[in-house]
mmCIF file of C-alpha atoms in Angstrom:
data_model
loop_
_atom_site.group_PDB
_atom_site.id
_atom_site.type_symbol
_atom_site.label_atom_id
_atom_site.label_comp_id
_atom_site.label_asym_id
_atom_site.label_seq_id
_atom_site.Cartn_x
_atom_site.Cartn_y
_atom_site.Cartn_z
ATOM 1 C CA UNK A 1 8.929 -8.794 6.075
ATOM 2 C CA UNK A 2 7.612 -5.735 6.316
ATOM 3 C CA UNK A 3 5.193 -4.531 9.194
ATOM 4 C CA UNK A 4 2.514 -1.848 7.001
ATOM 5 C CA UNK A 5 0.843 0.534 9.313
ATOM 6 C CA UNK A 6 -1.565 2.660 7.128
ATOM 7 C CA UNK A 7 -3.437 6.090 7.295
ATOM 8 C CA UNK A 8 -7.273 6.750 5.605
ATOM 9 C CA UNK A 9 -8.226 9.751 4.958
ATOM 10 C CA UNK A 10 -8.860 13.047 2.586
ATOM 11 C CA UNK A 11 -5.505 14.941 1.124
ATOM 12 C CA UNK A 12 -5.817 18.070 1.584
ATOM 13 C CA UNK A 13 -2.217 19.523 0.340
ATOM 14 C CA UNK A 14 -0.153 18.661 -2.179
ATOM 15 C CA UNK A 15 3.750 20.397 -1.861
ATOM 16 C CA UNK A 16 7.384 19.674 -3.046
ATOM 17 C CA UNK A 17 9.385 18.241 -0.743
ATOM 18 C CA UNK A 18 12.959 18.905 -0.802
ATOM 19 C CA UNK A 19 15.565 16.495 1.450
ATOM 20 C CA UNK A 20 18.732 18.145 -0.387
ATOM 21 C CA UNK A 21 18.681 16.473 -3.763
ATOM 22 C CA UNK A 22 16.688 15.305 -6.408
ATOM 23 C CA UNK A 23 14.416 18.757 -6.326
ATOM 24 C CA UNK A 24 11.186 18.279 -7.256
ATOM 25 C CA UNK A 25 11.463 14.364 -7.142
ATOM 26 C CA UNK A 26 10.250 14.420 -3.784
ATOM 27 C CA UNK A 27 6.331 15.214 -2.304
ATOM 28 C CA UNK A 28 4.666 15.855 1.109
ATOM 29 C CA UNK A 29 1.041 14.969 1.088
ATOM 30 C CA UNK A 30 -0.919 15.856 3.904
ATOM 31 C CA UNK A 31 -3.843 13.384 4.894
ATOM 32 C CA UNK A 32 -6.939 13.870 7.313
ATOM 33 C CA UNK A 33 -8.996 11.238 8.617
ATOM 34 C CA UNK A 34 -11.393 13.617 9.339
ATOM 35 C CA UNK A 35 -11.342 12.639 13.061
ATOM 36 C CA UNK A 36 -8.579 15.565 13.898
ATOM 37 C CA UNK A 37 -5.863 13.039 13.529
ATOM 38 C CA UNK A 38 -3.402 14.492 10.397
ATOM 39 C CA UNK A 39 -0.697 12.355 8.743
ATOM 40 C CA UNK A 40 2.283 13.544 6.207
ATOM 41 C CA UNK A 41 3.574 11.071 3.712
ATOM 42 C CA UNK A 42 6.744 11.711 2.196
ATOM 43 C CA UNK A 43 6.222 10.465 -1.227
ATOM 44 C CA UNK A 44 9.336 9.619 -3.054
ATOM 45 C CA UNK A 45 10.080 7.922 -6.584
ATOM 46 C CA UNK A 46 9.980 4.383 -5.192
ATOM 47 C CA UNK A 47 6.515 5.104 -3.842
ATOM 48 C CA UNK A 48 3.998 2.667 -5.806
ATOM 49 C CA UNK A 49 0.190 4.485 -6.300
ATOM 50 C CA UNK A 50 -1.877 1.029 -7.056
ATOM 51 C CA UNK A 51 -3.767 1.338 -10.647
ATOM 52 C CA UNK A 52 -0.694 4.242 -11.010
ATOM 53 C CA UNK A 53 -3.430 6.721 -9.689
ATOM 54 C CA UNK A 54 -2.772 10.164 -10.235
ATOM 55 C CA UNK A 55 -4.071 11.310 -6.529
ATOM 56 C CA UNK A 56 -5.247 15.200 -6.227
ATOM 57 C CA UNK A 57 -6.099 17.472 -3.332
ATOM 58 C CA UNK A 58 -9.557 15.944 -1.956
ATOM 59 C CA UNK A 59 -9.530 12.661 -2.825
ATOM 60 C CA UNK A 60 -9.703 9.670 -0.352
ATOM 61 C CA UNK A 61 -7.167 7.481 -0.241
ATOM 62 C CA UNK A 62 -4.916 5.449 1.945
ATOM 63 C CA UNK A 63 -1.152 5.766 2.612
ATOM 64 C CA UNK A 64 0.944 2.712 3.889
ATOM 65 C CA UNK A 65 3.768 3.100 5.770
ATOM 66 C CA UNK A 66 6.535 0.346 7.510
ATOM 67 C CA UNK A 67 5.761 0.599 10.840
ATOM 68 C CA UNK A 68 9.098 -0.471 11.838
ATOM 69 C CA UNK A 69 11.040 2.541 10.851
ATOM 70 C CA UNK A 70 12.065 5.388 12.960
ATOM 71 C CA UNK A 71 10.450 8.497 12.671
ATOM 72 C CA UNK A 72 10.770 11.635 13.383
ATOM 73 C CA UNK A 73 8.876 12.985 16.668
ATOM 74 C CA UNK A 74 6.736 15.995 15.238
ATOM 75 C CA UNK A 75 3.223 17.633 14.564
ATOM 76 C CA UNK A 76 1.802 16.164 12.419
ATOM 77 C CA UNK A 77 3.586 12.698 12.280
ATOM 78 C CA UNK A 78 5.836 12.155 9.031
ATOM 79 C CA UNK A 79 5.986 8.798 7.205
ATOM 80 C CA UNK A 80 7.513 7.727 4.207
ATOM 81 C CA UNK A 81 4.987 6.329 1.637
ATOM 82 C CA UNK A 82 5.653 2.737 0.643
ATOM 83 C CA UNK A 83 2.255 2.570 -1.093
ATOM 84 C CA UNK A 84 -1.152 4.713 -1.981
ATOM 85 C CA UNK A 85 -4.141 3.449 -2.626
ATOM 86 C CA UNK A 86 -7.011 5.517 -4.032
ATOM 87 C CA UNK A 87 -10.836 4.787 -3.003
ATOM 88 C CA UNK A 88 -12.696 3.720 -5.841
ATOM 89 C CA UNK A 89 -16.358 2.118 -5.574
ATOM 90 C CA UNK A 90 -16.357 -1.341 -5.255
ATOM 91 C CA UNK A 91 -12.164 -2.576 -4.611
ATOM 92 C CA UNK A 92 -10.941 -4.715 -2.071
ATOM 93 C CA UNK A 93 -7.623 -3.838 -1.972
ATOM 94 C CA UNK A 94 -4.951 -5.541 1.162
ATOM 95 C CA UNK A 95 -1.302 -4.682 1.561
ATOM 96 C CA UNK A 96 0.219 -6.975 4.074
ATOM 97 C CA UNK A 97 2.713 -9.366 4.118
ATOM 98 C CA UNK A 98 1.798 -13.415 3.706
ATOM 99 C CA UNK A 99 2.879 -16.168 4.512
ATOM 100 C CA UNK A 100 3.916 -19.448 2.614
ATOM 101 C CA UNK A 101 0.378 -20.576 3.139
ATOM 102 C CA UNK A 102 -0.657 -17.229 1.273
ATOM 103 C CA UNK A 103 -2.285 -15.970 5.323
ATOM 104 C CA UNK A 104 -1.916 -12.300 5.632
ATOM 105 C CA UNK A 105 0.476 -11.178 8.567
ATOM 106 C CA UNK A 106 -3.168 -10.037 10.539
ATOM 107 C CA UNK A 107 -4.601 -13.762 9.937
ATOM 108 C CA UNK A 108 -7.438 -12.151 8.287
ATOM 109 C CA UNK A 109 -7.485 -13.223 4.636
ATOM 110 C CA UNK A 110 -6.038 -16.347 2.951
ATOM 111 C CA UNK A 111 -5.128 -16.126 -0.850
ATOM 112 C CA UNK A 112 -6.160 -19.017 -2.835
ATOM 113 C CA UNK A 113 -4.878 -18.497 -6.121
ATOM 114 C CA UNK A 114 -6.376 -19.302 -9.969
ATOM 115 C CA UNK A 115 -4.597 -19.165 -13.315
ATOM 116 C CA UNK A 116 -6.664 -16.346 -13.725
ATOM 117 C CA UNK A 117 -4.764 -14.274 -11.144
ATOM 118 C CA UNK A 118 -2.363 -12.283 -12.387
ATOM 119 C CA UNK A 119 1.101 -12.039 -10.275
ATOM 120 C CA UNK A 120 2.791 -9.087 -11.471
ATOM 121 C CA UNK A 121 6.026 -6.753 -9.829
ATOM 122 C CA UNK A 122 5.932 -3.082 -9.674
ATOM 123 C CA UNK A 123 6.824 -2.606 -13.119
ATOM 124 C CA UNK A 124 4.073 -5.005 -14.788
ATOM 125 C CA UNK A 125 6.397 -7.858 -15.689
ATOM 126 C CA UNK A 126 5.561 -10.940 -14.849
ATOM 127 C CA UNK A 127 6.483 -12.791 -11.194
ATOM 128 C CA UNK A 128 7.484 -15.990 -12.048
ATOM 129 C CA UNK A 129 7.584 -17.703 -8.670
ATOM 130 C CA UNK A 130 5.145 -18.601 -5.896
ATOM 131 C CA UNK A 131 4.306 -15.477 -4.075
ATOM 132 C CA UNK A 132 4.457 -16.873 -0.290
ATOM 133 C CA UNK A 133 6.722 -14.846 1.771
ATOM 134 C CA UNK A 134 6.467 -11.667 0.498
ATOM 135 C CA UNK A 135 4.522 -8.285 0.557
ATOM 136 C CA UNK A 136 1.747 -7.841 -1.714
ATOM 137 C CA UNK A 137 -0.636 -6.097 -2.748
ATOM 138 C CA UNK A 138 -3.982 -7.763 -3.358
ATOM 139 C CA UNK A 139 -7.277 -6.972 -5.159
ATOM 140 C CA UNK A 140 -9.813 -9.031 -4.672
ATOM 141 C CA UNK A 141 -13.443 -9.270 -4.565
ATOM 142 C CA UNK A 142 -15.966 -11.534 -2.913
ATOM 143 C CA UNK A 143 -14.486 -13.552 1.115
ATOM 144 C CA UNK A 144 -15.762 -16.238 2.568
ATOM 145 C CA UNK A 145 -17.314 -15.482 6.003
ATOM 146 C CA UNK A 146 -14.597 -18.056 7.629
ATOM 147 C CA UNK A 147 -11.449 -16.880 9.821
ATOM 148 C CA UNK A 148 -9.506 -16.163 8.059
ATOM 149 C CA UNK A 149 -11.835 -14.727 5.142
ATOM 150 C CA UNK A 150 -10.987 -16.420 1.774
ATOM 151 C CA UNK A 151 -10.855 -15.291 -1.953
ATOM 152 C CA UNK A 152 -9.104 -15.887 -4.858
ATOM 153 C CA UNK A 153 -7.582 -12.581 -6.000
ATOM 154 C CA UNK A 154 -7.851 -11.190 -9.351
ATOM 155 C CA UNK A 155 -4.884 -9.248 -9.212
ATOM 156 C CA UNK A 156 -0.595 -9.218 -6.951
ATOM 157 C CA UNK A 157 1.606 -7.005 -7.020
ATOM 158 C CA UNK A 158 4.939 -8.001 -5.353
ATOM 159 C CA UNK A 159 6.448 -5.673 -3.414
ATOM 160 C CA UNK A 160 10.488 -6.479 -3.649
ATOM 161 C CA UNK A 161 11.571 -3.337 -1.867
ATOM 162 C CA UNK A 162 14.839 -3.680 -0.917
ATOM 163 C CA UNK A 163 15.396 -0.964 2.028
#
């Protein structure tokens, strides 16, 4: 289970980001939330952009991070990316993990799946088992006004990250 902490804001630079290998596999995007409070997200190869969204300098987004890690005590604080999510108009989009019962780790949406929603890994293919117990990423649309808010997603993605 993984505890996702996450970041909104603008990027505002883009640079390489080199840890000793792999040059140029690696990137450091800088986020403000336009608050004064600035975030850098070490975005490596495993990092999964939802929709595979190329993100540029000024667009808003959100960066999600496990909030269990260790990290590094400077100015600004440095995270490694587990996922980014670009604003668009109009998406509901929750990365969290749920429960068996398909509860988000927050208690603030319930799943409540249709053959219609698609379950999908990282790579597209298929997931071919329930997806209780694991991180996800959700879209979905219209909730319920009940606690916890309810919906039946159009789209998972299953996160099986295995560090």
């Amino acid at each position: 289970m993984t505890n996702f902490y996450s970041f909104h804001g603008t990027v505002t630079a883009i640079s390489d980001f080199n840890p000793g290998f792999n040059r140029g596999c690696y990137k450091l995007f800088t986020v403000e939330n336009g608050r004064g409070s600035i975030v850098n997200f070490v975005v490596t190869p495993s990092t999964y952009f939802v929709d595979h969204e190329i993100i540029r300098v000024g667009d808003r987004v959100t960066g999600y991070f496990n909030g269990d890690l260790p990290v590094i005590l400077i100015y600004p604080p440095q995270y490694q990316a587990m996922v980014f999510v670009k604003d668009k108009p109009d998406q509901n989009i929750k990365v969290d993990h749920f429960d068996n019962q398909l509860v988000s780790s927050d208690g603030e949406l319930k799943l409540n799946l249709s053959p219609d929603t698609q379950i999908l890994l990282t790579n597209g293919q298929p997931f071919s088992r329930y997806p209780g117990n694991q991180d996800l990423i959700v879209h979905y649309g219209p909730t319920t006004r009940s606690i916890p808010a309810q919906t039946v997603p159009y789209r998972i993605i299953v996160l099986c990250f295995t560090s």
